[in-house]
Coordinates of C-alpha atoms in Angstrom, one line a residue:
Chain H
X1 CA -57.7 -26.6 37.8
X2 CA -53.9 -26.8 37.9
X3 CA -53.4 -24.6 41.0
X4 CA -55.6 -26.7 43.4
X5 CA -53.9 -29.8 42.2
X6 CA -50.5 -28.3 42.7
X7 CA -51.6 -27.1 46.1
X8 CA -52.8 -30.6 47.0
X9 CA -49.5 -32.1 45.8
X10 CA -47.4 -29.6 47.7
X11 CA -49.4 -30.2 50.8
X12 CA -48.8 -33.9 50.6
X13 CA -45.1 -33.4 49.9
X14 CA -44.8 -31.2 52.9
X15 CA -46.6 -33.6 55.3
X16 CA -44.5 -36.6 53.9
X17 CA -41.3 -34.7 54.5
X18 CA -42.4 -33.7 58.0
X19 CA -43.2 -37.3 58.8
X20 CA -39.8 -38.5 57.4
X21 CA -37.9 -36.0 59.5
X22 CA -39.9 -36.2 62.8
X23 CA -42.0 -39.4 62.6
X24 CA -44.5 -37.2 64.3
X25 CA -47.2 -38.8 66.4
X26 CA -50.4 -37.2 67.8
X27 CA -51.4 -37.9 71.4
X28 CA -55.1 -37.1 72.0
X29 CA -55.1 -36.6 75.8
X30 CA -58.4 -35.3 77.0
X31 CA -59.9 -34.5 73.6
X32 CA -60.9 -36.6 70.6
X33 CA -60.1 -36.1 66.9
X34 CA -63.6 -35.3 65.9
X35 CA -64.7 -32.7 63.4
X36 CA -66.0 -30.1 65.9
X37 CA -65.1 -26.4 65.4
X38 CA -62.1 -25.6 67.5
X39 CA -59.3 -23.1 68.0
X40 CA -56.1 -25.1 68.5
X41 CA -53.6 -23.0 70.4
X42 CA -50.0 -24.2 70.5
X43 CA -46.5 -23.3 71.8
X44 CA -44.4 -21.7 69.1
X45 CA -40.7 -22.4 68.7
X46 CA -40.2 -23.1 65.0
X47 CA -41.6 -22.1 61.6
X48 CA -42.6 -25.7 61.2
X49 CA -45.0 -25.7 64.1
X50 CA -48.3 -25.4 62.3
X51 CA -47.1 -27.9 59.6
X52 CA -46.6 -30.5 62.4
X53 CA -50.1 -29.9 63.7
X54 CA -51.6 -29.9 60.2
X55 CA -49.7 -33.2 59.5
X56 CA -51.1 -35.1 62.5
X57 CA -54.7 -33.9 62.1
X58 CA -56.8 -36.6 60.4
X59 CA -57.5 -35.6 56.7
X60 CA -61.2 -34.7 57.4
X61 CA -60.2 -32.3 60.2
X62 CA -57.2 -31.0 58.3
X63 CA -59.4 -30.0 55.3
X64 CA -61.3 -27.6 57.6
X65 CA -58.5 -26.3 59.8
X66 CA -56.7 -23.0 58.9
X67 CA -53.5 -21.7 60.5
X68 CA -53.4 -18.1 61.5
X69 CA -50.1 -16.7 60.3
X70 CA -48.2 -13.5 59.8
X71 CA -48.9 -11.8 56.4
X72 CA -45.5 -10.0 56.8
X73 CA -43.8 -13.5 56.4
X74 CA -46.1 -15.3 54.1
X75 CA -46.8 -12.7 51.5
X76 CA -43.1 -11.7 50.9
X77 CA -42.5 -14.1 47.9
X78 CA -44.7 -15.8 45.3
X79 CA -43.7 -19.3 46.6
X80 CA -44.5 -18.4 50.3
X81 CA -47.7 -16.8 49.2
X82 CA -48.6 -20.0 47.2
X83 CA -47.9 -22.2 50.3
X84 CA -49.5 -19.8 52.8
X85 CA -52.7 -19.1 50.7
X86 CA -53.2 -22.1 48.5
X87 CA -51.7 -25.0 50.4
X88 CA -52.5 -24.2 54.0
X89 CA -55.4 -21.8 53.3
X90 CA -54.0 -19.6 56.1
X91 CA -55.8 -16.7 57.7
X92 CA -53.1 -14.1 57.1
X93 CA -52.9 -11.2 59.6
X94 CA -50.6 -8.2 59.6
X95 CA -48.7 -8.3 62.9
X96 CA -47.4 -4.8 62.6
X97 CA -49.9 -2.6 64.5
X98 CA -48.5 0.6 63.0
X99 CA -49.1 -0.2 59.3
X100 CA -52.0 -2.7 59.3
X101 CA -55.3 -1.9 57.7
X102 CA -57.4 -4.7 59.2
X103 CA -57.8 -5.7 62.8
X104 CA -56.3 -9.2 63.2
X105 CA -59.1 -10.3 65.6
X106 CA -61.7 -9.3 63.1
X107 CA -60.0 -11.4 60.4
X108 CA -59.8 -14.4 62.8
X109 CA -63.4 -14.1 63.8
X110 CA -64.3 -13.8 60.1
X111 CA -62.4 -17.1 59.6
X112 CA -64.3 -18.8 62.5
X113 CA -67.6 -17.6 61.1
X114 CA -67.1 -19.6 57.9
X115 CA -67.1 -22.7 60.1
X116 CA -63.3 -23.4 59.9
X117 CA -61.2 -24.5 62.8
X118 CA -58.1 -22.4 63.4
X119 CA -54.5 -22.9 64.6
X120 CA -53.1 -20.0 66.6
X121 CA -49.9 -19.3 68.5
X122 CA -50.9 -17.1 71.5
X123 CA -47.3 -16.2 72.4
X124 CA -47.5 -14.0 69.3
X125 CA -43.9 -14.7 68.2
X126 CA -41.5 -17.6 68.2
X127 CA -40.1 -18.4 71.7
X128 CA -36.3 -18.1 71.5
X129 CA -35.8 -18.2 75.3
X130 CA -35.1 -21.0 77.7
X131 CA -38.5 -20.5 79.3
X132 CA -41.0 -23.2 78.1
X133 CA -43.6 -20.5 77.2
X134 CA -43.7 -16.7 76.7
X135 CA -46.6 -14.8 78.3
X136 CA -49.7 -15.1 76.1
X137 CA -50.9 -12.0 74.2
X138 CA -54.5 -11.0 74.6
X139 CA -55.7 -12.3 71.3
X140 CA -56.8 -15.7 72.6
X141 CA -58.9 -14.0 75.2
X142 CA -60.5 -11.7 72.7
X143 CA -61.4 -14.7 70.5
X144 CA -62.9 -16.7 73.3
X145 CA -65.0 -13.9 74.7
X146 CA -66.3 -13.0 71.2
X147 CA -67.1 -16.7 70.3
X148 CA -67.7 -18.3 73.7
X149 CA -69.2 -21.4 72.1
X150 CA -66.0 -22.5 70.4
X151 CA -63.6 -24.8 72.2
X152 CA -60.0 -23.8 72.6
X153 CA -57.8 -26.9 72.5
X154 CA -54.2 -26.6 73.9
X155 CA -51.6 -28.3 71.7
X156 CA -48.0 -28.9 72.9
X157 CA -45.5 -29.5 70.1
X158 CA -42.4 -31.3 71.5
X159 CA -38.9 -31.3 70.2
X160 CA -39.4 -29.4 67.0
X161 CA -37.1 -26.5 68.0
X162 CA -34.2 -29.0 68.1
X163 CA -35.1 -30.3 64.7
X164 CA -34.8 -26.9 63.0
X165 CA -33.3 -24.2 65.3
X166 CA -33.5 -20.6 64.0
X167 CA -30.9 -19.9 61.4
X168 CA -30.2 -23.5 60.4
X169 CA -31.1 -24.4 56.9
X170 CA -30.9 -28.2 57.2
X171 CA -33.3 -30.0 59.7
X172 CA -32.0 -32.9 61.8
X173 CA -34.3 -35.9 62.2
X174 CA -35.7 -36.3 65.7
X175 CA -38.9 -37.8 67.0
X176 CA -41.6 -35.3 67.7
X177 CA -45.0 -35.5 69.4
X178 CA -48.0 -33.3 69.2
X179 CA -50.2 -33.5 72.3
X180 CA -53.8 -32.3 72.2
X181 CA -55.3 -31.5 75.7
X182 CA -58.7 -30.9 77.2
X183 CA -60.5 -27.9 75.7
X184 CA -61.0 -24.6 77.7
X185 CA -63.4 -21.6 77.1
X186 CA -63.4 -18.2 78.7
X187 CA -66.0 -18.2 81.4
X188 CA -68.6 -15.5 81.5
X189 CA -67.1 -12.5 83.3
X190 CA -63.7 -14.1 83.6
X191 CA -60.9 -11.4 83.7
X192 CA -58.4 -11.3 80.9
X193 CA -55.3 -11.9 83.1
X194 CA -57.0 -14.8 84.9
X195 CA -58.0 -16.5 81.6
X196 CA -54.6 -16.0 80.0
X197 CA -52.9 -17.6 83.1
X198 CA -55.4 -20.5 82.9
X199 CA -54.7 -21.0 79.1
X200 CA -51.0 -20.9 79.7
X201 CA -51.3 -23.5 82.5
X202 CA -53.5 -25.8 80.3
X203 CA -50.8 -25.7 77.6
X204 CA -47.8 -26.2 80.0
X205 CA -49.5 -29.2 81.6
X206 CA -49.1 -31.1 78.3
X207 CA -45.3 -30.6 78.1
X208 CA -43.4 -33.8 78.8
X209 CA -40.9 -33.8 81.6
X210 CA -38.0 -34.3 79.3
X211 CA -38.4 -30.9 77.6
X212 CA -37.5 -29.2 80.8
X213 CA -34.1 -31.0 81.0
X214 CA -33.0 -30.8 77.4
X215 CA -30.5 -28.1 77.3
X216 CA -30.6 -27.4 73.6
Chain B
X1 CA -30.9 -69.3 41.1
X2 CA -34.1 -71.3 41.0
X3 CA -32.6 -73.3 43.8
X4 CA -32.4 -70.1 45.9
X5 CA -35.9 -69.3 45.0
X6 CA -37.2 -72.7 46.1
X7 CA -35.3 -72.5 49.4
X8 CA -36.5 -68.9 49.9
X9 CA -40.1 -69.9 49.2
X10 CA -39.9 -72.9 51.5
X11 CA -38.6 -70.7 54.3
X12 CA -41.2 -68.0 53.6
X13 CA -44.0 -70.6 53.7
X14 CA -42.6 -71.9 57.1
X15 CA -42.4 -68.4 58.5
X16 CA -45.9 -67.5 57.4
X17 CA -47.2 -70.8 58.8
X18 CA -45.6 -70.0 62.1
X19 CA -47.0 -66.5 62.1
X20 CA -50.5 -67.8 61.4
X21 CA -50.2 -70.2 64.3
X22 CA -48.9 -67.4 66.5
X23 CA -51.6 -65.0 65.5
X24 CA -54.2 -67.7 66.2
X25 CA -52.8 -68.3 69.7
X26 CA -52.6 -64.6 70.3
X27 CA -56.2 -64.1 69.3
X28 CA -57.4 -67.1 71.3
X29 CA -55.6 -65.9 74.4
X30 CA -57.1 -62.5 74.1
X31 CA -60.6 -63.8 73.6
X32 CA -60.2 -66.2 76.6
X33 CA -58.4 -64.0 79.1
X34 CA -59.1 -60.3 78.3
X35 CA -61.1 -59.5 75.2
X36 CA -61.2 -55.8 76.3
X37 CA -57.4 -55.6 75.9
X38 CA -56.7 -55.2 79.6
X39 CA -54.0 -57.8 79.9
X40 CA -50.7 -56.1 79.1
X41 CA -48.8 -59.3 78.4
X42 CA -51.2 -60.5 75.8
X43 CA -51.4 -57.0 74.2
X44 CA -47.7 -56.9 74.1
X45 CA -47.6 -60.4 72.5
X46 CA -50.1 -59.4 69.9
X47 CA -48.2 -56.2 69.1
X48 CA -45.0 -58.2 68.6
X49 CA -46.8 -60.7 66.3
X50 CA -48.1 -57.8 64.3
X51 CA -44.6 -56.3 64.1
X52 CA -43.3 -59.6 62.8
X53 CA -45.9 -59.8 60.1
X54 CA -44.8 -56.3 59.0
X55 CA -41.1 -57.3 59.2
X56 CA -41.8 -60.4 57.1
X57 CA -43.7 -58.5 54.5
X58 CA -41.0 -55.9 54.2
X59 CA -38.3 -58.4 54.0
X60 CA -40.1 -60.5 51.4
X61 CA -40.7 -57.4 49.1
X62 CA -37.1 -56.3 49.6
X63 CA -35.7 -59.7 48.8
X64 CA -37.8 -59.9 45.7
X65 CA -36.5 -56.5 44.6
X66 CA -32.9 -57.8 44.9
X67 CA -29.7 -56.3 46.3
X68 CA -30.9 -52.7 45.8
X69 CA -34.1 -53.4 47.6
X70 CA -32.4 -55.0 50.6
X71 CA -29.9 -52.1 50.9
X72 CA -32.6 -49.5 50.6
X73 CA -34.7 -51.3 53.2
X74 CA -31.8 -51.4 55.7
X75 CA -30.8 -47.9 54.9
X76 CA -34.2 -46.7 55.8
X77 CA -34.3 -48.9 59.0
X78 CA -31.0 -47.5 59.9
X79 CA -32.2 -43.9 59.4
X80 CA -35.3 -44.6 61.6
X81 CA -33.1 -46.2 64.3
X82 CA -30.7 -43.3 64.2
X83 CA -33.6 -40.8 64.5
X84 CA -34.7 -42.7 67.6
X85 CA -31.3 -42.9 69.1
X86 CA -30.3 -39.3 68.6
X87 CA -33.6 -38.1 70.0
X88 CA -32.5 -39.6 73.4
X89 CA -28.9 -38.2 73.3
X90 CA -27.6 -35.0 75.0
X91 CA -27.5 -32.5 72.2
X92 CA -26.7 -28.9 72.1
X93 CA -27.3 -26.4 69.3
X94 CA -23.6 -26.6 68.5
X95 CA -24.1 -30.2 67.4
X96 CA -26.6 -29.4 64.7
X97 CA -24.2 -29.7 61.7
X98 CA -22.4 -32.8 63.1
X99 CA -25.8 -34.5 63.5
X100 CA -27.0 -33.4 60.1
X101 CA -23.8 -34.8 58.6
X102 CA -24.4 -38.1 60.4
X103 CA -27.8 -38.5 58.9
X104 CA -27.4 -37.0 55.4
X105 CA -23.7 -37.7 54.6
X106 CA -22.3 -40.6 56.6
X107 CA -25.4 -42.8 56.5
X108 CA -26.0 -42.6 52.7
X109 CA -22.2 -43.0 52.0
X110 CA -22.1 -46.1 54.3
X111 CA -24.9 -47.9 52.4
X112 CA -23.5 -46.7 49.0
X113 CA -20.1 -48.2 49.9
X114 CA -21.8 -51.5 50.7
X115 CA -23.6 -51.4 47.4
X116 CA -20.2 -50.6 45.7
X117 CA -18.7 -53.6 47.5
X118 CA -15.9 -51.4 48.9
X119 CA -15.2 -53.4 52.0
X120 CA -12.0 -51.7 52.9
X121 CA -13.8 -48.4 53.0
X122 CA -17.2 -49.2 54.5
X123 CA -15.6 -51.1 57.4
X124 CA -13.6 -48.0 58.5
X125 CA -15.9 -45.1 57.4
X126 CA -17.6 -44.8 60.8
X127 CA -15.0 -46.2 63.2
X128 CA -12.2 -44.1 61.7
X129 CA -13.4 -41.2 59.5
X130 CA -16.7 -40.3 61.2
X131 CA -15.1 -40.9 64.6
X132 CA -12.5 -38.2 63.8
X133 CA -14.4 -35.8 61.6
X134 CA -17.7 -35.3 63.6
X135 CA -15.9 -34.1 66.8
X136 CA -14.0 -31.7 64.6
X137 CA -17.3 -30.3 63.2
X138 CA -18.7 -30.1 66.7
X139 CA -15.6 -28.4 68.2
X140 CA -15.6 -25.7 65.5
X141 CA -18.9 -24.4 67.0
X142 CA -17.0 -23.3 70.1
X143 CA -19.2 -25.0 72.7
X144 CA -17.3 -27.2 75.2
X145 CA -20.2 -27.9 77.6
X146 CA -20.6 -31.7 78.0
X147 CA -18.4 -32.0 75.0
X148 CA -17.1 -35.5 75.7
X149 CA -20.6 -36.8 76.5
X150 CA -22.0 -35.3 73.3
X151 CA -19.4 -36.6 70.9
X152 CA -19.4 -40.0 72.6
X153 CA -23.1 -40.4 72.3
X154 CA -23.1 -39.3 68.7
X155 CA -20.4 -41.9 67.9
X156 CA -22.3 -44.6 69.7
X157 CA -25.5 -43.7 67.8
X158 CA -23.7 -44.1 64.5
X159 CA -21.9 -47.3 65.5
X160 CA -25.1 -49.0 66.6
X161 CA -27.7 -47.7 64.2
X162 CA -25.6 -47.3 61.0
X163 CA -22.3 -49.3 61.3
X164 CA -23.7 -52.4 63.0
X165 CA -27.0 -52.4 61.1
X166 CA -25.2 -52.1 57.7
X167 CA -23.6 -55.5 58.3
X168 CA -26.9 -57.1 57.5
X169 CA -27.1 -56.1 53.8
X170 CA -23.3 -56.5 53.6
X171 CA -23.9 -60.3 53.9
X172 CA -25.2 -60.1 50.3
X173 CA -21.7 -59.4 49.0
X174 CA -19.8 -62.2 50.6
X175 CA -18.2 -64.5 48.0
X176 CA -18.8 -68.0 49.3
X177 CA -17.8 -70.9 46.9
X178 CA -20.8 -73.1 46.1
X179 CA -23.2 -70.6 47.6
X180 CA -23.4 -68.1 44.7
X181 CA -26.6 -66.3 44.3
X182 CA -28.0 -67.5 47.6
X183 CA -26.6 -64.9 49.9
X184 CA -30.0 -63.4 50.7
X185 CA -30.6 -66.6 52.6
X186 CA -27.8 -65.7 55.1
X187 CA -29.8 -62.6 56.0
X188 CA -33.0 -64.7 56.4
X189 CA -31.0 -67.1 58.6
X190 CA -29.7 -64.4 60.8
X191 CA -33.0 -62.6 61.3
X192 CA -35.1 -65.7 61.7
X193 CA -32.8 -67.3 64.3
X194 CA -32.3 -64.1 66.3
X195 CA -35.9 -63.1 66.2
X196 CA -37.1 -66.6 67.1
X197 CA -34.6 -66.6 70.0
X198 CA -36.2 -63.4 71.3
X199 CA -39.6 -64.9 71.2
X200 CA -38.5 -68.2 72.7
X201 CA -36.6 -66.4 75.5
X202 CA -39.8 -64.5 76.2
X203 CA -41.9 -67.6 76.1
X204 CA -39.6 -69.7 78.3
X205 CA -39.2 -66.8 80.6
X206 CA -43.0 -66.5 81.0
X207 CA -43.4 -70.2 81.6
X208 CA -40.5 -71.0 83.9
X209 CA -38.7 -67.7 84.6
X210 CA -37.6 -67.3 88.3
X211 CA -34.1 -65.9 88.4
X212 CA -33.5 -62.6 86.6
X213 CA -30.1 -62.2 84.8
X214 CA -29.9 -58.5 85.7
X215 CA -32.7 -57.7 88.2
X216 CA -32.1 -54.0 88.3
X217 CA -32.3 -53.8 84.5
X218 CA -35.1 -56.0 83.4
X219 CA -37.0 -58.4 85.7
X220 CA -38.4 -60.2 82.6
X221 CA -35.0 -61.4 81.3
X222 CA -34.4 -64.5 83.3
X223 CA -31.8 -67.3 83.3
X224 CA -34.5 -69.8 82.6
X225 CA -35.7 -67.7 79.6
X226 CA -32.1 -67.2 78.4
X227 CA -31.1 -70.9 78.5
X228 CA -34.4 -72.2 77.2
X229 CA -34.6 -69.6 74.4
X230 CA -31.0 -69.9 73.3
X231 CA -31.1 -73.7 73.4
X232 CA -34.3 -74.0 71.4
X233 CA -33.3 -71.2 68.9
X234 CA -30.0 -73.0 68.4
X235 CA -31.8 -76.2 67.6
X236 CA -34.0 -74.4 65.1
X237 CA -30.9 -72.8 63.6
X238 CA -29.3 -76.2 63.2
X239 CA -32.5 -77.4 61.5
X240 CA -32.1 -74.6 59.0
X241 CA -28.6 -75.5 57.9
X242 CA -29.9 -76.3 54.4
X243 CA -30.4 -72.6 53.6
X244 CA -26.8 -71.8 54.7
X245 CA -23.3 -72.7 53.6
X246 CA -22.8 -74.3 57.0
X247 CA -23.0 -78.0 58.1
X248 CA -25.7 -78.7 60.7
X249 CA -23.1 -78.5 63.5
X250 CA -21.7 -75.3 62.2
X251 CA -25.2 -73.9 61.9
X252 CA -25.9 -74.8 65.5
X253 CA -22.6 -73.1 66.6
X254 CA -23.4 -70.0 64.6
X255 CA -26.9 -69.9 66.0
X256 CA -25.6 -70.2 69.6
X257 CA -23.2 -67.3 69.0
X258 CA -25.7 -64.9 67.3
X259 CA -28.5 -65.7 69.9
X260 CA -26.1 -64.9 72.8
X261 CA -25.0 -61.7 71.1
X262 CA -28.6 -60.9 70.5
X263 CA -29.5 -61.5 74.1
X264 CA -26.7 -59.3 75.5
X265 CA -27.5 -56.7 72.8
X266 CA -31.0 -56.5 74.1
X267 CA -29.7 -56.1 77.6
X268 CA -27.3 -53.3 76.7
X269 CA -30.0 -51.4 74.8
X270 CA -32.3 -51.8 77.8
X271 CA -29.6 -50.3 80.0
X272 CA -29.4 -47.3 77.7
X273 CA -33.2 -46.9 77.8
X274 CA -33.1 -47.2 81.6
X275 CA -30.3 -44.6 81.7
X276 CA -32.4 -42.2 79.6
X277 CA -35.5 -42.8 81.6
X278 CA -37.7 -44.1 78.8
X279 CA -39.7 -47.3 78.3
X280 CA -39.4 -47.6 74.5
X281 CA -37.0 -46.2 71.9
X282 CA -39.7 -44.6 69.8
X283 CA -43.2 -44.7 68.6
X284 CA -43.1 -46.3 65.2
X285 CA -46.6 -47.6 65.8
X286 CA -48.4 -46.0 68.7
X287 CA -47.8 -48.0 71.9
X288 CA -45.7 -50.6 70.1
X289 CA -42.2 -49.2 70.7
X290 CA -39.7 -48.2 68.1
X291 CA -37.5 -49.7 65.4
X292 CA -34.6 -50.2 67.9
X293 CA -36.9 -52.1 70.3
X294 CA -37.6 -54.7 67.6
X295 CA -34.1 -54.8 66.0
X296 CA -31.7 -54.4 68.9
X297 CA -30.7 -58.1 69.0
X298 CA -30.2 -58.3 65.2
X299 CA -28.0 -55.2 65.3
X300 CA -25.7 -56.7 67.9
X301 CA -25.4 -60.1 66.2
X302 CA -25.1 -58.9 62.6
X303 CA -21.4 -57.8 62.7
X304 CA -20.3 -60.9 64.5
X305 CA -22.2 -63.1 62.1
X306 CA -20.8 -61.2 59.2
X307 CA -17.2 -61.5 60.3
X308 CA -17.3 -65.1 61.3
X309 CA -18.9 -66.0 58.0
X310 CA -16.4 -63.9 56.1
X311 CA -13.4 -65.2 57.9
X312 CA -14.2 -68.9 57.7
X313 CA -16.3 -69.2 54.5
X314 CA -15.7 -66.2 52.2
X315 CA -13.1 -65.9 49.4
X316 CA -12.9 -62.1 49.7

């Protein structure tokens, strides 16, 4: 009884804090906020990325959307584990291919088969470079070929890397936007490289001009 | 005290009546011209009217909550404005701590000092101490690229969004003989006159506007709008003398000064938007612009209004 309530309270505290710092606004550009099953794939520059997506999703969508996150980060302390598991109901995958026991794609598909929507970061790691995007890993292609009936929705998160750059403990308040674009799916027989390029282009197309200029 | 409440309620009733009329006109225009929301001017008008309802509601609640409420309200507005301004500045990673200090140290201290009635300190905190300390924090990060531009923009952001904005709640602490307990009406006077001037400039401009004041900046700000708006807002300000410590003539003169300051403030803030290549300061409500879009004229007129009132009427 107490744990779900605490999780609900923590979830609301986190989204309120995210709104206070970023006044985040969703832009639905080519897709509508309707409760269809989807895989949201986003650019990844900050640990707060999925929080921002989670914050702007309408509550009925939020309740059935699970972020896919690294178990190596989220299971390292009781607090992180509470937030990862109980608040965000994350699909936790082990990113270390040497030591892991379960195949991440299998875990992700298992999550999809329960009817949940997912949030994934196909770059695989946080982008610390000046390039707007890192090359996508194959995961997104494997998901789409295994579940071709699920829409993949590109999501561009703007400005969050300036709010909380790596290594800084205090965030600075800046306006952020989260832009949802037109969904894509892997076509039958589409080659991996071809699909990954197409997915990268769909995501980059949502980046506002200004992000290319900002030097930070 | 009751006197203040009566005046305040009368003023509120007047504003709400005005807003009801405005909303009615906005609704009728929309129904007659473009019920599908395709007329940008009418949509903009209705968005503004909606923003004023919100502003009125917030102000009313804050006023009822007393000094603390007003200070908290403006501290929050200041925070939101600074968030919008800093988003548009040139920042580098080296500025992180200086910007964090502006938001989480300077801003709260400024509003706390106003609450503590420490005029000698709050009037120099940002122009003197922040002005010197923030560049020091930034320079310690060892990044000189665009340094002058970065520190100048940060100081400008603080001056406009925190320092100037904080003069509005500071009006509560002026000690004017014969006006005790009624200071909140000074804030109401400032905001009502400046906001009405914005509306009237807009209306006169739409009706008669031919000659833009600054064609490259804003084709919608015309001499006809400026003169008509400022003149009519000055008359309204004069008619509101009974809520102020001023005589009718003084109220008219004050209104003239603050509406002119407000007009040029709007022009300056437009120039900054133009420079940064954006249409609106933010997205407080989707498609309706940001806090600064609605408050730019008040922010420019508040310090002038404060100091004129303080110099000529206040004991402190």
